[in-house]
Coordinates of C-alpha atoms in Angstrom, one line a residue:
X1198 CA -11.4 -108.0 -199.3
X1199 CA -10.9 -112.0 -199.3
X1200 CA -14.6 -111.7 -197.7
X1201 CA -15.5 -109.8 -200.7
X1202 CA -14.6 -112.6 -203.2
X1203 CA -15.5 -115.5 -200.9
X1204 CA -19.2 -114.5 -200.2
X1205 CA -19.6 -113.5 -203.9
X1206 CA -17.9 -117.2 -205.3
X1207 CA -20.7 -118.7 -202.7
X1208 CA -23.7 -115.7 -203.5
X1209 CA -23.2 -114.7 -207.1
X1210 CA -24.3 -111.6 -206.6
X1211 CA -22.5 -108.2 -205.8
X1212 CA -25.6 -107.1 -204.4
X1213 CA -26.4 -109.8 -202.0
X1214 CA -22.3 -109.7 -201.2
X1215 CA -23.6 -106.0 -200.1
X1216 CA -26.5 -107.1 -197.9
X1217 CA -24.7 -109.7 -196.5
X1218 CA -22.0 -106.7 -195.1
X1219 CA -24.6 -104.9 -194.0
X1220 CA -26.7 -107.4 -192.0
X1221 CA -23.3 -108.6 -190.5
X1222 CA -22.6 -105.0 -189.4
X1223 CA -19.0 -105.6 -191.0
X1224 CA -17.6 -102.0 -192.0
X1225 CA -15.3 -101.0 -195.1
X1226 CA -12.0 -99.4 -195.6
X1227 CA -12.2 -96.2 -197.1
X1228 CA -9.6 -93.6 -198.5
X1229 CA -10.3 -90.9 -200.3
X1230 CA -6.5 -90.2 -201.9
X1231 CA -3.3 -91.8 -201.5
X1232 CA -2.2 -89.7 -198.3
X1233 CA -5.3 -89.9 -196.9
X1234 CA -6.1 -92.3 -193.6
X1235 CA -8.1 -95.3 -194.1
X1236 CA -11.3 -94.7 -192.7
X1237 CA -13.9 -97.6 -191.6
X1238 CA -17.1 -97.0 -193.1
X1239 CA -20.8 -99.0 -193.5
X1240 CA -20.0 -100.8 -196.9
X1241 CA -22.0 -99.3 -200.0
X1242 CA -22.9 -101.4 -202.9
X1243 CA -20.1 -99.2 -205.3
X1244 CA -17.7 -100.0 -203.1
X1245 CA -18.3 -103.1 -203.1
X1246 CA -19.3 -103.5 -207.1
X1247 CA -15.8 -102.0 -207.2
X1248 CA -13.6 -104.5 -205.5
X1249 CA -14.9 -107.1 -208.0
X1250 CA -14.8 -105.7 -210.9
X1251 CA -11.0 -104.0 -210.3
X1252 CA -8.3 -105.7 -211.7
X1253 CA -6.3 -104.3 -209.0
X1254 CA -7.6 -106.8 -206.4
X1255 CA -6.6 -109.7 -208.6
X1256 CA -2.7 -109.0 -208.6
X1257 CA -2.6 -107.0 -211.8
X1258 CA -1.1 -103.6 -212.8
X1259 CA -2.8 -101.4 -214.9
X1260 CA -2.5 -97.9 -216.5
X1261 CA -4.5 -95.8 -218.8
X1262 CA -7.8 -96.9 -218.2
X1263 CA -9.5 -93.4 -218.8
X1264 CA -8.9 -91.0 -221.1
X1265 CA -10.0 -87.1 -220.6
X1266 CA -12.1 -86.1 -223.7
X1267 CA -13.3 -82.6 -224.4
X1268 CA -16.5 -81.6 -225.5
X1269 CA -17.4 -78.7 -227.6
X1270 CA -21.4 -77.1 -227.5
X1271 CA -22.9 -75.9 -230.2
X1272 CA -23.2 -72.5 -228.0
X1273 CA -19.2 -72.4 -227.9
X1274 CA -19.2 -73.8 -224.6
X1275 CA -16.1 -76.4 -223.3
X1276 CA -16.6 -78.9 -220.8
X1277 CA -14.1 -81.9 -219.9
X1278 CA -15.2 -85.5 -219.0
X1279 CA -13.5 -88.6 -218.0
X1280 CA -14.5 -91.8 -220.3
X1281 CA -13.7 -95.5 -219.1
X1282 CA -12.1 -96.8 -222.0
X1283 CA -12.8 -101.0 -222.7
X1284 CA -10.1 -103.0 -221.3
X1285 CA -8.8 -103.4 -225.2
X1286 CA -7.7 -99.9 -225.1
X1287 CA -5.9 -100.0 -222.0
X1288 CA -2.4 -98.5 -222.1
X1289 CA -0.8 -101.3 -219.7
X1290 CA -2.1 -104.2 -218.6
X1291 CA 0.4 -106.7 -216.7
X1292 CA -1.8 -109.6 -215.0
X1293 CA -0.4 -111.7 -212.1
X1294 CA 2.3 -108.6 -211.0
X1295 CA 1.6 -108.7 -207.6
X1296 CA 0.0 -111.5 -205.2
X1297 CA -4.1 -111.0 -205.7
X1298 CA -7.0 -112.4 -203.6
X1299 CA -7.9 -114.7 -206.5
X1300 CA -6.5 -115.6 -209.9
X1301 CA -7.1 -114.1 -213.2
X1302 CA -9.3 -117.1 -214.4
X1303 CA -11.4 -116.7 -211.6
X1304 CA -11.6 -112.7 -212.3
X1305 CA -13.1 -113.1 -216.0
X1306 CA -15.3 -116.0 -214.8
X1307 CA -16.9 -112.7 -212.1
X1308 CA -17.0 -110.8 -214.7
X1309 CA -18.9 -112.4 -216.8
X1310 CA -21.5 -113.6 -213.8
X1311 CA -21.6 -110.0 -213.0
X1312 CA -22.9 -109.0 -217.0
X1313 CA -25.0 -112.0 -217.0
X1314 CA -26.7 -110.6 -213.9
X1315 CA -27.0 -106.9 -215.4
X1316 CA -28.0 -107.4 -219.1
X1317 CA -30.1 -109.8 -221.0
X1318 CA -28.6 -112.1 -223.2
X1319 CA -28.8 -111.9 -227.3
X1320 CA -32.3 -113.1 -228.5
X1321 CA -34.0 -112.7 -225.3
X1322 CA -36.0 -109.8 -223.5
X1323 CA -34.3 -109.9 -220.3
X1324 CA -36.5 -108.9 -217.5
X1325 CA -35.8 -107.3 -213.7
X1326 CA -31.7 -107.5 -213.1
X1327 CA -30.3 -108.7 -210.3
X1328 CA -27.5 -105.6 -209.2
X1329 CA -28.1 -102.8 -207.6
X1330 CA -31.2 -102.1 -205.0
X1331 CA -33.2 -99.8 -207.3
X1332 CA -36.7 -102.0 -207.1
X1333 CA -37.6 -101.7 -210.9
X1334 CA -34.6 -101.8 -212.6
X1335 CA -35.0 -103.5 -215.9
X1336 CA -38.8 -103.5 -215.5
X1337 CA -40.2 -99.8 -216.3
X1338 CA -40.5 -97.8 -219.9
X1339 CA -40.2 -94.0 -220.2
X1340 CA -43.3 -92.7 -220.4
X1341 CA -43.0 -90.2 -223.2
X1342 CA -40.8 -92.7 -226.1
X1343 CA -41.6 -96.1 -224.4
X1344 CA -37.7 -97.0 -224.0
X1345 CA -36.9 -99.2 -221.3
X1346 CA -35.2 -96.7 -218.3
X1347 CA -31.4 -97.5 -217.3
X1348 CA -31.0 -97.8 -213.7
X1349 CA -28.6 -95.3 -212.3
X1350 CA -26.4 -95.4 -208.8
X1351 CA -25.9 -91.2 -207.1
X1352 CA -23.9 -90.6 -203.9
X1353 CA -22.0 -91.8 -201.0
X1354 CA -25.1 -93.9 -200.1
X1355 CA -25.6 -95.0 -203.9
X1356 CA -29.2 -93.9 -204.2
X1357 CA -30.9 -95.3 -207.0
X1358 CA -32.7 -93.4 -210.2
X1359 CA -33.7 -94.2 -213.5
X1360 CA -33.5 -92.4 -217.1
X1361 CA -34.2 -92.8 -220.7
X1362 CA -31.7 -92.8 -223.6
X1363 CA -33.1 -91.2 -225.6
X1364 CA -32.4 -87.6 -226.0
X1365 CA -34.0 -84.0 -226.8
X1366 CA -32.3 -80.6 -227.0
X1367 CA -33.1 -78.5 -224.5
X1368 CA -31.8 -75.4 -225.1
X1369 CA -29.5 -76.8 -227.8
X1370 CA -28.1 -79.4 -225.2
X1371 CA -28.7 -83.2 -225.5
X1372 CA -30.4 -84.4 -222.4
X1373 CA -32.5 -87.3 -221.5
X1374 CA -36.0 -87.4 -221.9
X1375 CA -36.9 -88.4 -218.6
X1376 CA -34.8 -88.5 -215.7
X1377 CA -35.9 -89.2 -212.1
X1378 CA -35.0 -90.4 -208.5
X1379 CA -35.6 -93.8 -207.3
X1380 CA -36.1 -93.7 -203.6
X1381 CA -39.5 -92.1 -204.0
X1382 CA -40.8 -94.0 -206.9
X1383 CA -40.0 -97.4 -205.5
X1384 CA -41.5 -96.9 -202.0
X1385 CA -44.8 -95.6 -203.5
X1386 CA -44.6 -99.2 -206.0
X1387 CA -43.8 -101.0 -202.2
X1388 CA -46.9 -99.4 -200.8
X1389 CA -49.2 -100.1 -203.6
X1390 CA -48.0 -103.5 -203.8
X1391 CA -48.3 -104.5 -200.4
X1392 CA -52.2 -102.3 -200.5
X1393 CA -52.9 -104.7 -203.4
X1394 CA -51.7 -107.7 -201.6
X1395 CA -54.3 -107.3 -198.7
X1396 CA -57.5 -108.3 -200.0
X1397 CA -55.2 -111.9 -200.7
X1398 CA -54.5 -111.4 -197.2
X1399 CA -57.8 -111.0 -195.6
X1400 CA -58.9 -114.1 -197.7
X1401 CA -56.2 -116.5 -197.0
X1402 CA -56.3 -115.7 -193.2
X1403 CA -60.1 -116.4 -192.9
X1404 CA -59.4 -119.9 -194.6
X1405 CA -56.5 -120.5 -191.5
X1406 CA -59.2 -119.5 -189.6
X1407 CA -62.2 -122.0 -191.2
X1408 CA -59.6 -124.6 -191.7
X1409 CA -58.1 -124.3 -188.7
X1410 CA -62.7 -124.0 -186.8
X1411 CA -63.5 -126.8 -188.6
X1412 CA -60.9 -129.3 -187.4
X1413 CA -61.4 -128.8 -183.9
X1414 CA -65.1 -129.7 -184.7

């Protein structure tokens, strides 16, 4: 954990925190329920995302942070859902009530590093964000409405996706207009990127190679 907070005060980026446990080879504690046994797993990017952004891990008790909301069709049909609620609807919130790995100060100061890395400021257009691995997150419109897609994270190994906001009924649901997997799409924009990049390639290597002719002339 103190790795966690140490490598992102020096990296500033949950992401490259992740990376940096991976290229280390350093596994992660995981349990899936209170009784469970801590298992040691490859880190994931959640996980790690998670230990940040929990108050937990900065000494402080917390309670009633979701709420269980029900939602009623239009065909009749019931289906339950847990919503995050903002930290200003929290039922408890005690900082400093047991030792943490940093302070609170130095929790809302990762906080806000961690939104300045995911969303644009006001006024400005924001481009590519900096969490997550999905290649063109913050980059790519929807197709069919021209919304710029959200960038999604799926599974134990966090695979990314990407969707649109916007929604249509389909069969009197609300779903989104577009709504696709992100492994596929971003390794055929790696392969056309690096195909485009080889013309660049041949050129700049038979300059090395004119440059390099000429000067033992």
């Amino acid at each position: 954990m103190r790795s966690v907070f140490a490598r992102f005060a020096e990296m500033g980026s949950a992401r490259r925190v992740w990376l940096w446990f991976r290229s280390e080879g350093l596994t992660f504690p995981l349990q899936l329920h209170a009784r469970a046994q801590i298992r040691w797993v490859e880190a994931s990017y959640t996980a790690i995302h998670q230990v940040l952004t929990n108050p937990v891990y900065v000494g402080a008790y917390i309670y009633g942070k979701t709420r269980q909301e029900t939602i009623l069709f239009s065909t009749g049909a019931r289906k339950r859902r847990i919503r995050f609620l903002p930290r200003s609807q929290w039922q408890v919130l005690i900082p400093e009530h047991h030792p943490g790995f940093i302070d609170w100060q130095t929790y809302e100061a990762n906080q806000q590093r961690l939104a300045a890395n995911t969303r644009p400021q006001p006024h400005k257009g924001g481009g590519a964000v900096r969490e997550g691995n999905a290649l063109l997150q913050g980059l790519v419109s929807c197709g069919h409405c021209g919304r710029r897609l959200h960038t999604h994270y799926r599974g134990r190994n966090s695979s990314p996706g990407y969707h649109c906001a916007g929604k249509v009924l389909v069969e009197n649901r609300g779903v989104y207009c577009l709504n696709i997997g992100g492994v596929q799409v971003d390794d055929a924009i790696t392969r056309a990127f690096i195909a485009a990049l080889e013309p660049a390639k041949l050129t700049a290597t038979l300059t090395a190679e004119r440059e390099a002719t000429g000067s033992l002339v």
